XYZ file of C-alpha atoms in Angstrom:
159
model
C 38.029 92.966 -15.686
C 39.504 92.233 -12.257
C 38.630 88.833 -10.809
C 39.417 87.868 -7.229
C 39.677 84.150 -6.537
C 39.369 83.096 -2.912
C 40.168 79.732 -1.327
C 38.382 80.125 2.021
C 39.506 78.306 5.122
C 39.261 78.883 8.831
C 43.048 78.703 9.301
C 44.224 80.114 5.955
C 42.260 81.990 3.297
C 44.152 82.189 0.038
C 43.383 84.928 -2.435
C 44.535 85.850 -5.907
C 43.606 88.826 -8.073
C 43.915 88.565 -11.834
C 43.048 90.973 -14.605
C 41.732 89.901 -17.970
C 42.304 91.808 -21.172
C 43.712 89.859 -24.092
C 45.470 87.638 -21.557
C 45.190 86.848 -17.862
C 47.665 88.751 -15.679
C 48.494 88.354 -12.003
C 47.965 91.520 -9.969
C 48.244 90.343 -6.372
C 48.065 87.175 -4.288
C 48.471 86.183 -0.677
C 46.894 84.657 2.396
C 44.926 85.732 5.424
C 45.798 83.613 8.452
C 44.004 83.158 11.738
C 45.354 81.848 15.014
C 44.161 78.298 15.675
C 44.256 79.050 19.410
C 41.477 81.645 19.005
C 37.809 80.755 19.298
C 35.937 80.219 16.042
C 33.985 83.468 16.320
C 37.217 85.451 16.740
C 38.747 83.715 13.713
C 35.662 84.415 11.587
C 35.780 88.057 12.647
C 39.451 88.233 11.630
C 38.613 86.759 8.217
C 35.727 89.195 7.833
C 37.858 92.229 8.737
C 40.873 91.267 6.621
C 38.925 90.163 3.552
C 36.594 93.188 3.718
C 39.566 95.547 3.796
C 41.264 93.658 0.960
C 38.174 93.659 -1.252
C 37.479 97.359 -0.614
C 41.101 98.179 -1.481
C 41.430 96.159 -4.693
C 37.835 96.648 -5.933
C 37.340 93.438 -7.944
C 34.581 93.221 -10.550
C 33.821 89.620 -9.571
C 34.765 87.036 -6.961
C 35.219 83.337 -7.752
C 34.941 80.586 -5.136
C 35.121 76.833 -5.195
C 31.768 75.211 -4.373
C 31.626 73.449 -1.045
C 32.331 69.751 -1.250
C 31.735 67.678 1.843
C 33.465 64.353 2.335
C 31.659 62.026 4.726
C 34.928 61.118 6.457
C 35.744 64.766 7.272
C 32.527 66.532 8.321
C 34.297 68.909 10.723
C 36.528 70.211 7.938
C 33.494 70.909 5.772
C 31.790 72.683 8.646
C 34.768 75.027 9.209
C 35.148 75.633 5.485
C 31.443 76.443 5.229
C 31.740 79.064 7.958
C 34.635 80.801 6.193
C 32.762 80.627 2.867
C 29.731 82.175 4.549
C 31.818 85.153 5.623
C 33.005 85.664 2.020
C 29.433 85.376 0.696
C 28.286 87.961 3.246
C 31.021 90.388 2.185
C 30.023 89.960 -1.473
C 26.423 90.781 -0.616
C 27.346 93.787 1.525
C 29.697 95.236 -1.111
C 27.428 94.275 -4.023
C 30.102 92.252 -5.824
C 29.113 89.430 -8.175
C 29.957 86.002 -6.745
C 30.568 82.961 -8.970
C 31.015 79.417 -7.706
C 32.644 76.492 -9.496
C 33.013 72.850 -8.543
C 36.522 71.638 -7.766
C 36.461 69.307 -10.767
C 35.414 72.183 -13.043
C 38.302 74.326 -11.756
C 40.806 71.501 -12.162
C 39.615 70.779 -15.678
C 39.715 74.461 -16.659
C 43.269 74.905 -15.395
C 44.960 71.516 -15.843
C 42.710 69.805 -18.380
C 41.485 67.006 -16.129
C 39.100 67.045 -13.196
C 41.187 64.827 -10.925
C 44.369 66.918 -10.953
C 46.519 67.121 -7.820
C 47.296 70.293 -5.892
C 50.863 70.113 -7.216
C 49.622 69.955 -10.820
C 47.340 72.926 -10.246
C 50.187 74.857 -8.648
C 52.543 74.152 -11.569
C 49.949 75.077 -14.197
C 48.815 78.268 -12.441
C 52.444 79.327 -11.979
C 53.168 78.654 -15.648
C 50.030 80.455 -16.882
C 50.730 83.561 -14.806
C 54.522 83.610 -15.173
C 55.206 82.991 -11.483
C 58.849 81.939 -11.194
C 58.776 80.470 -7.675
C 55.767 78.427 -6.624
C 53.799 80.152 -3.854
C 54.399 78.808 -0.355
C 50.730 77.871 0.114
C 48.486 75.783 -2.112
C 45.688 78.094 -0.909
C 47.120 80.844 -3.127
C 47.264 78.760 -6.290
C 43.821 77.277 -5.540
C 42.431 80.816 -5.298
C 44.176 81.841 -8.515
C 42.816 78.714 -10.223
C 39.264 79.793 -9.296
C 39.909 83.269 -10.744
C 41.412 81.789 -13.931
C 38.404 79.478 -14.277
C 36.049 82.439 -14.121
C 38.138 84.306 -16.700
C 37.972 81.293 -19.052
C 34.210 81.013 -18.480
C 33.708 84.679 -19.397
C 35.823 84.274 -22.524
C 33.716 81.304 -23.681
C 30.486 83.217 -23.068
C 31.533 86.077 -25.369
């Protein structure tokens, strides 16, 4: 099964595709960036176009996202994140791809073993689990891969 994890953001959307057989293997990972000088609608269109093309090309069986968490001190960040997430949800509906959402604490616990892990700890563990020699440049990539790994672990437990 191919699982695409996505860490949506208005500036950077991280993605990571893994395949599960007897073990979890990395297939592809990267980021989709938008220009912060562009208007929001242009940035959302860029995310839609890039992610649609990516998903059509790699044909995942499922997509895993982190549930939206809103911190009262940063409402604007949550708003932008919600818009990018909405674009991903729309693509899943249009392409009829199963979408699974996990809380950030669930993802951290599944990957690191504790729900309050740091981004650096997640990055190290994801890199170790997937045999990535050099840590990816963006935390968005390892966050996306962590979501995909979490879904793979969830499927394994359900069997």
